[in-house]
XYZ file of C-alpha atoms in Angstrom:
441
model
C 144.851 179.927 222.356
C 144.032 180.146 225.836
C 140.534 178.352 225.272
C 143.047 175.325 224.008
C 145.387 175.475 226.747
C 143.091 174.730 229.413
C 142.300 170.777 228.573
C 145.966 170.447 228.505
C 146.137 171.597 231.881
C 143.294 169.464 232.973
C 144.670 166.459 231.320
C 147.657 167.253 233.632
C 145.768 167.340 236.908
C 144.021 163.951 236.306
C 147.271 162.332 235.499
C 148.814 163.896 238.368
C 145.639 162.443 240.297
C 144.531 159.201 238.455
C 147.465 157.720 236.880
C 149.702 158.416 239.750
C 147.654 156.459 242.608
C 146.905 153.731 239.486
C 150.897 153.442 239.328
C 150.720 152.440 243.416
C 147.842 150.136 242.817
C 149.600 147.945 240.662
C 153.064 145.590 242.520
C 155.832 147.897 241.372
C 158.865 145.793 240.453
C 161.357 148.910 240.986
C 159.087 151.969 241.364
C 159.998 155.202 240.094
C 160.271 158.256 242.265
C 156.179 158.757 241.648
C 156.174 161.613 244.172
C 157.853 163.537 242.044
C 156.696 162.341 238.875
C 153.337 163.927 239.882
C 155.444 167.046 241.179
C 156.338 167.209 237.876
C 153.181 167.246 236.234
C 151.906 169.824 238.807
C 154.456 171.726 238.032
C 153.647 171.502 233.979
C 149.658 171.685 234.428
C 149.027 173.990 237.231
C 152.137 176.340 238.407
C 151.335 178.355 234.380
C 148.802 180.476 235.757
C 148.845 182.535 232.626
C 148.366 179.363 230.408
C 145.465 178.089 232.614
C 143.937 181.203 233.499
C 143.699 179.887 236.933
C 142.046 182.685 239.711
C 144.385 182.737 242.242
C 141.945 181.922 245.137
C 141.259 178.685 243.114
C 143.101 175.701 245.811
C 142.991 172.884 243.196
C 146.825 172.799 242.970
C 147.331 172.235 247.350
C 144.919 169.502 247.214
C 146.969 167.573 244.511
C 149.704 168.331 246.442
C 148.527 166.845 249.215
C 147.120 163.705 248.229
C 150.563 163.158 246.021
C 152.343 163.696 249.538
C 149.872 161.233 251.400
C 149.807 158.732 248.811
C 153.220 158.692 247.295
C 155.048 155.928 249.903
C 151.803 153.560 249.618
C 152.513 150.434 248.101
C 149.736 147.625 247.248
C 151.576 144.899 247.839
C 151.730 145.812 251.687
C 148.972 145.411 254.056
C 146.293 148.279 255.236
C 146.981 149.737 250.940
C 142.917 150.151 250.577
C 142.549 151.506 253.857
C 145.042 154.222 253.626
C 144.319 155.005 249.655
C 140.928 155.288 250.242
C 141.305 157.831 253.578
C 143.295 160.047 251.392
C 141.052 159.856 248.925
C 138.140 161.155 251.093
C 140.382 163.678 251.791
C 141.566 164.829 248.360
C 137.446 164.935 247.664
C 137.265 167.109 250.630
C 139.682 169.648 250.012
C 138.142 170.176 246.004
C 134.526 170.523 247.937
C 135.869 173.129 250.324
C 137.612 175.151 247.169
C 134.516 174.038 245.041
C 133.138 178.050 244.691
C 136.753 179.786 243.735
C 137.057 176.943 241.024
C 133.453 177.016 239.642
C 134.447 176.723 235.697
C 137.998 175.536 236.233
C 138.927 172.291 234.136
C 141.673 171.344 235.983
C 139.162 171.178 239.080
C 136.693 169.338 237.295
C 139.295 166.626 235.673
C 140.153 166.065 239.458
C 136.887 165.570 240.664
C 136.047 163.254 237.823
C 139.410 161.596 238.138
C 138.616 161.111 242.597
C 135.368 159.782 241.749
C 136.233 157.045 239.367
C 139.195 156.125 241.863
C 136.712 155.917 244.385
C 134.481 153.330 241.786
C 137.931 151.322 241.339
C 138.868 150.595 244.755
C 135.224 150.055 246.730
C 135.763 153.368 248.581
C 133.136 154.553 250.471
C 132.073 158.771 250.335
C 131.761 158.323 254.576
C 134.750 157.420 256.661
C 137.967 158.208 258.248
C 140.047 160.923 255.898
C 144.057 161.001 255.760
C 145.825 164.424 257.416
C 148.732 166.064 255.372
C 150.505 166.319 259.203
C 152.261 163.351 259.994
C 151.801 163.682 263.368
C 148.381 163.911 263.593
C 147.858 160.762 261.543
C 150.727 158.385 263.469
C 149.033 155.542 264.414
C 151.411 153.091 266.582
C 149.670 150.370 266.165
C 149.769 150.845 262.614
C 153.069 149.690 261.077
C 152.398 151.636 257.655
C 151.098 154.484 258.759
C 154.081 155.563 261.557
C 156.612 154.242 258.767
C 154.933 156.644 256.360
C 155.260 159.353 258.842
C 158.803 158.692 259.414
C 159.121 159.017 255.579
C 157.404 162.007 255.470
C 159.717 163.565 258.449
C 162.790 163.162 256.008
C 163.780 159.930 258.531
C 163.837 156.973 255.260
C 164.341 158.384 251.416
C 162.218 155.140 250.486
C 159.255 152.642 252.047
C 159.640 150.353 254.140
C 161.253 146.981 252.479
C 159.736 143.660 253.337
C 161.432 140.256 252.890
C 159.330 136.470 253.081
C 159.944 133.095 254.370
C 158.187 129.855 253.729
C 158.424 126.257 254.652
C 156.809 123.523 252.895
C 156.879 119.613 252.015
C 159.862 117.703 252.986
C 160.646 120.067 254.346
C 161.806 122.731 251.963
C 163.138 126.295 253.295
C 162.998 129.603 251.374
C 165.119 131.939 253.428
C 164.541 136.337 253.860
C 167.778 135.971 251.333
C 165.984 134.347 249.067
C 168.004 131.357 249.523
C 166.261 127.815 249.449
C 167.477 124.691 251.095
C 165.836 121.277 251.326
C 166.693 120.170 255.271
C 166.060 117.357 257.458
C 165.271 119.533 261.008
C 163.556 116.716 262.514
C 161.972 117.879 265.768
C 161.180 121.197 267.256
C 163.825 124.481 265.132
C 163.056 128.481 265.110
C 162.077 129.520 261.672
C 161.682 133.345 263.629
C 163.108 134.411 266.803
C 163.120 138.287 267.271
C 161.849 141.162 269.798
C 158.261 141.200 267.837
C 157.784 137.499 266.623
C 158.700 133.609 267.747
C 158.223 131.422 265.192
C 158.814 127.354 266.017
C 158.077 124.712 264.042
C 158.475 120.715 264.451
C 159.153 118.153 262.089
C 158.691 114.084 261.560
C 160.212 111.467 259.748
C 157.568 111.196 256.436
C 158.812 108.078 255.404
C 160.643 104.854 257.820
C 163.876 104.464 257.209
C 164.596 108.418 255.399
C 166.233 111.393 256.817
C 162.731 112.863 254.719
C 160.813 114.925 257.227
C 157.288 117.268 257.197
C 156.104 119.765 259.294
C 153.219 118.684 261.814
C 152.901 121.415 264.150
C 153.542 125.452 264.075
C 154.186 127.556 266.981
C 153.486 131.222 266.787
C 154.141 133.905 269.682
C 153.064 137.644 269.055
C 154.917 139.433 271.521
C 153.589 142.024 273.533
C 153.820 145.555 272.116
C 152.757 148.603 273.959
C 149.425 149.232 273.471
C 149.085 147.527 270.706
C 148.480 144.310 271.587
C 149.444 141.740 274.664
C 151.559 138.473 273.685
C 149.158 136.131 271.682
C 150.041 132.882 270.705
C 148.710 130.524 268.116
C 149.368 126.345 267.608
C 148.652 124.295 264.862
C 149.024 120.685 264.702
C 148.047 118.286 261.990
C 144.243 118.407 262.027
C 143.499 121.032 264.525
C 144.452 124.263 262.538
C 142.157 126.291 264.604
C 140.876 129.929 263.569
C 141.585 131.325 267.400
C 144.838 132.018 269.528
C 145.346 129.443 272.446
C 143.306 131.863 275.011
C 140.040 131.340 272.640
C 140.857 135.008 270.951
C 140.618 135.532 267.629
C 142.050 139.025 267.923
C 144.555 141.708 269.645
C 144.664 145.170 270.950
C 141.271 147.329 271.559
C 138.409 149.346 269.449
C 137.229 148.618 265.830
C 140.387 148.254 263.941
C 142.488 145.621 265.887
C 145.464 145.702 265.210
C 146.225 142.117 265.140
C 143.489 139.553 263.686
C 142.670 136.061 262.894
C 140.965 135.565 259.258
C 140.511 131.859 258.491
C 140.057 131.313 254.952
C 139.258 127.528 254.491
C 137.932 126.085 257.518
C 140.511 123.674 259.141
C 142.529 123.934 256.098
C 143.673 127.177 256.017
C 144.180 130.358 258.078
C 145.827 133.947 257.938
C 147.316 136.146 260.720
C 147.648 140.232 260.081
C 149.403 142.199 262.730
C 149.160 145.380 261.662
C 151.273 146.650 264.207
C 154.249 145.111 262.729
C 153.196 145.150 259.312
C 153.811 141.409 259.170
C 151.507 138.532 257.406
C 151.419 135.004 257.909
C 149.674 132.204 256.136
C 149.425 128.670 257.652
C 147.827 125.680 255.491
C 147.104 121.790 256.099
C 147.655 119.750 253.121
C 147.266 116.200 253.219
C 149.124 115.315 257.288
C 151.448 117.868 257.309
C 151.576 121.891 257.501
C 153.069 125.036 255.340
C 154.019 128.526 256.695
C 154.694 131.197 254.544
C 155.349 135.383 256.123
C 155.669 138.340 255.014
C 158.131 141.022 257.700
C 159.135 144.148 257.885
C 162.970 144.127 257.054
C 163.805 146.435 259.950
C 161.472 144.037 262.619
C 162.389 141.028 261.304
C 166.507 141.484 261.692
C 165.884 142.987 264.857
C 167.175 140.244 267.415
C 169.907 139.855 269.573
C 173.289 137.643 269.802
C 171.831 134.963 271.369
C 168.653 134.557 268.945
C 170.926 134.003 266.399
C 169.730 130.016 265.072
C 166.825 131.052 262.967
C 166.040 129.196 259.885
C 164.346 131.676 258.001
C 167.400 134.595 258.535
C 170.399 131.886 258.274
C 168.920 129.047 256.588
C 169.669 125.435 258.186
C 172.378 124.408 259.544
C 174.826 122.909 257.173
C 174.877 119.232 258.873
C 170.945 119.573 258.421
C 170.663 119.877 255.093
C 170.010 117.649 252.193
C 171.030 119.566 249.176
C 174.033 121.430 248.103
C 173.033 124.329 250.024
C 172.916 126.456 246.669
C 169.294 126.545 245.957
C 168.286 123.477 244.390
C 167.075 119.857 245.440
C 170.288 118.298 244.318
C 173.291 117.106 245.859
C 175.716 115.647 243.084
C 174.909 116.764 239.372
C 175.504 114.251 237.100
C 176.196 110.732 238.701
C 174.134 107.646 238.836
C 172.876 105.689 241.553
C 172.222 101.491 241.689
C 168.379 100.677 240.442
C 167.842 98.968 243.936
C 168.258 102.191 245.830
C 165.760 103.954 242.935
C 162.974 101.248 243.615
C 163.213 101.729 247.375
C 163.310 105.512 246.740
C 160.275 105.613 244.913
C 157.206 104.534 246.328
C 154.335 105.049 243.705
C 155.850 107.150 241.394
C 157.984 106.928 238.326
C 160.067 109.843 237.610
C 157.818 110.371 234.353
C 154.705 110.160 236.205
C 155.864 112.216 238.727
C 156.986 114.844 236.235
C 153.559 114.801 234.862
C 151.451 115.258 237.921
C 154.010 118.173 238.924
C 153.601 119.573 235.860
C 150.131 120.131 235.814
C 149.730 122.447 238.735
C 153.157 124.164 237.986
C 154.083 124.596 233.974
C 157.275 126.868 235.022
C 159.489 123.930 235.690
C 161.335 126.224 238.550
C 162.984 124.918 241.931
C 158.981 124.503 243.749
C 158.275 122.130 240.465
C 161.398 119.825 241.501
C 160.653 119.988 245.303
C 157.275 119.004 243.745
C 158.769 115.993 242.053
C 161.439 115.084 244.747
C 158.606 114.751 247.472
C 156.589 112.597 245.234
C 159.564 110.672 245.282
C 160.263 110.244 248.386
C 157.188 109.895 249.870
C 154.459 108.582 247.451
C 152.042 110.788 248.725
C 150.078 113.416 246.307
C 149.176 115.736 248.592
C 153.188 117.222 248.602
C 152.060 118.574 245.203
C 149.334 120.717 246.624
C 151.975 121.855 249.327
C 154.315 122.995 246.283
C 151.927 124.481 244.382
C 150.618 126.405 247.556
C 153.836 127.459 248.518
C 154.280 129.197 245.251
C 150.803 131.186 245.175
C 151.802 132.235 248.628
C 154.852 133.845 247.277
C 153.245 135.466 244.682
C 150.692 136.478 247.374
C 153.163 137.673 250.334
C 156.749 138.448 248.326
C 157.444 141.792 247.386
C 159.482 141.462 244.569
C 157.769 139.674 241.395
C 161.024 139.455 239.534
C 161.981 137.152 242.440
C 159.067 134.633 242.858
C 160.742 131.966 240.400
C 164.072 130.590 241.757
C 165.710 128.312 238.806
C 168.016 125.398 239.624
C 171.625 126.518 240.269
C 170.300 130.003 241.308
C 169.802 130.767 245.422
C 168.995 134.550 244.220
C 166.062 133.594 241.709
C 168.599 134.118 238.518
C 167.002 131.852 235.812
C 170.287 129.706 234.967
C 170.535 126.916 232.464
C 169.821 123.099 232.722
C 168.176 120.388 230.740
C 165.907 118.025 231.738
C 168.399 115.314 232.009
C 170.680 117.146 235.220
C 167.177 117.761 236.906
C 166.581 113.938 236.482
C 170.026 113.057 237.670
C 170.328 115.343 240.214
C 166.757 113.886 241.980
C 167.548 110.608 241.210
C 171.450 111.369 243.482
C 169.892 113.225 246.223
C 166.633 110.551 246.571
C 169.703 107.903 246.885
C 171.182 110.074 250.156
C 168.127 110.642 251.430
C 167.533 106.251 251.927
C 170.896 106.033 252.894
């Protein structure tokens, strides 16, 4: 019986070890406790000493432990997840070398070994490098947002990670709020999307078509204020055709030694770029398509609503101002449901496109016919100009990209909180055709 007790046990471990840090790898819509999931199954494979036979010298049970408690508040859909996952999987692999001779013949040790080294294989770790300490002190890294937060976690300061919220701006222009909320405004000229003690965010709008209230974003502003040691203020400009891959002082980074702690990546030359500032845990994404720009970040939720009184106008936190919008504020490119306009006003309001055709073309790049497929349609509208269906379509992969809640990546028409709602085809239609007939008015 004991011979047939011990794969149980070892089956344990690796779950403890492998399916545990597999959980984390994969966007958790509402993760579990997993910290003490894996207690749990500690507990079951390796506290019955009598059933495993375990010698007690044998560590194999502390160093589960401790990569559960170094591991268990990472989250992949954050920035710095491979770093961290890896370090504290060099140090998991450490700890079963330095207890390697008490558990010679032990097949819980061996399942973990087996189960480090294919984690290893999975994620593109490397043997050599920087490990993870089980004291939260000694691996607080200020200018590393998820590590102190982790730490803090760790102290008993926050029962859960960090939560992060998003904001993007795209086509005509078209706002998704940290609330989730999306608005189609007018802004024309220079409005704060971000304005808080860690990051300015401006951006300025022009008319897209003579004659409409219709406007597009042609050039982003981005300050990255100074923080400690981390970094001194940076800022970065984009204008239509000059997205450069550099900070206005020619840097394309922040803060000293290897890992900087705020960085530059272009990904597309001229087209598109990314900024990670680790310090603040916060990612932004900034893309030319056609003559006019997107923005889409990802924030902290503790940075990003940490402003005062007087910062208070910031698109992104409140959403536009109600005399700047031109929708029905409630999360959908429409402003009255259900009424007809004259056909003169629907030939001046659509330059190009049928409604059909515009469908169509919208349709391919986005088959979920969601609130960034109508934007999709309403710019074609209202503009003419095919390149607003890249910008859509964009906009959505950098929510699924930067947004932290899957379940929320879709917002349906009638629905500001991303709660699919009913509505035919023929209220979509309508409700375009009414709010294309404001916009030329």
């Amino acid at each position: 019986m004991g011979l047939r007790a011990a794969p149980s046990c070892a089956a344990a471990a690796a779950s403890a070890a492998a399916a545990g840090a597999e959980q984390r790898h994969r966007p958790q819509l509402c993760p579990p406790p997993l910290a003490l999931l894996l207690l749990l199954l500690l507990s079951l494979g390796l506290l019955h000493a009598g059933d495993c036979q375990q010698p007690a010298q044998c560590r194999i049970q502390k160093c589960t432990t401790d990569f559960v408690s170094l591991t268990s508040h990472l989250n992949s859909a954050i920035d710095g997840f491979d770093s961290e996952f890896c370090k504290a999987l060099r140090a998991y692999a450490g700890c079963t070398q330095r207890t390697s001779k008490a558990c010679r013949g032990n097949l819980v040790y061996h399942s973990a070994v087996l189960g480090i080294s294919d984690l290893m294989s999975q994620r593109n770790c490397s043997k050599d490098g920087p490990t993870s300490s089980t004291n939260p002190e000694v691996t607080h890294d200020p200018c590393n947002y998820h590590s102190h937060a982790g730490a803090r976690e760790h102290r008993g300061g926050d029962l859960s990670p960090p939560s992060y919220l998003f904001c993007g701006l795209f086509g005509d222009p078209h706002l998704r709020t940290f609330k989730d909320h999306f608005q189609t405004c007018k802004v024309e000229g220079a409005w704060p999307l971000i304005d808080n003690n860690y990051l300015s965010v401006q951006v300025t709008n022009v008319p897209v078509v003579p004659g409409s209230s219709a406007t597009a974003t042609n050039k982003i502003t981005i300050i990255f204020k100074a923080h400690r040691e981390c970094t001194d203020q940076k800022v970065y400009q984009a204008v239509t055709d000059d997205l450069p891959a550099a900070f206005v002082d020619g840097s394309t980074s922040g803060g000293d030694g290897d890992t900087k702690s705020l960085l530059i990546v272009e990904r597309e030359s001229g087209r598109y770029v990314e900024m990670h500032a680790r310090y603040i845990g916060t990612t932004v994404f900034v893309r030319q398509l056609g003559r006019y720009l997107t923005l889409a970040i990802r924030m902290p939720e503790d940075l990003a609503m940490s402003y005062e009184e007087s910062q208070d106008l910031q698109l992104c936190v409140n959403g536009c101002p109600l005399s700047e919008r031109i929708d029905d504020g409630q999360g959908q490119v429409s402003a009255i449901l259900g009424h007809s306009v004259p056909r003169t006003s629907l030939a001046q309001a659509w330059p190009g496109y049928t409604l059909e055709a515009a469908n169509a073309q919208c349709h391919e790049k986005m088959p979920v016919k969601d609130i960034y497929f109508q934007s999709c349609v309403f710019d074609l509208l209202t503009t003419g100009d095919a390149n607003f269906t890249a910008a859509a379509h964009s906009a959505l992969e950098d929510v699924e990209a930067l947004h932290p809640r899957k379940e929320r990546w879709h917002i349906f028409p009638s629905s500001s909180h991303g709660t699919p709602r009913g509505g035919g085809h023929l209220s979509v239609s309508l409700g375009l055709t009414c709010l294309i007939f404001i916009v030329f008015l």
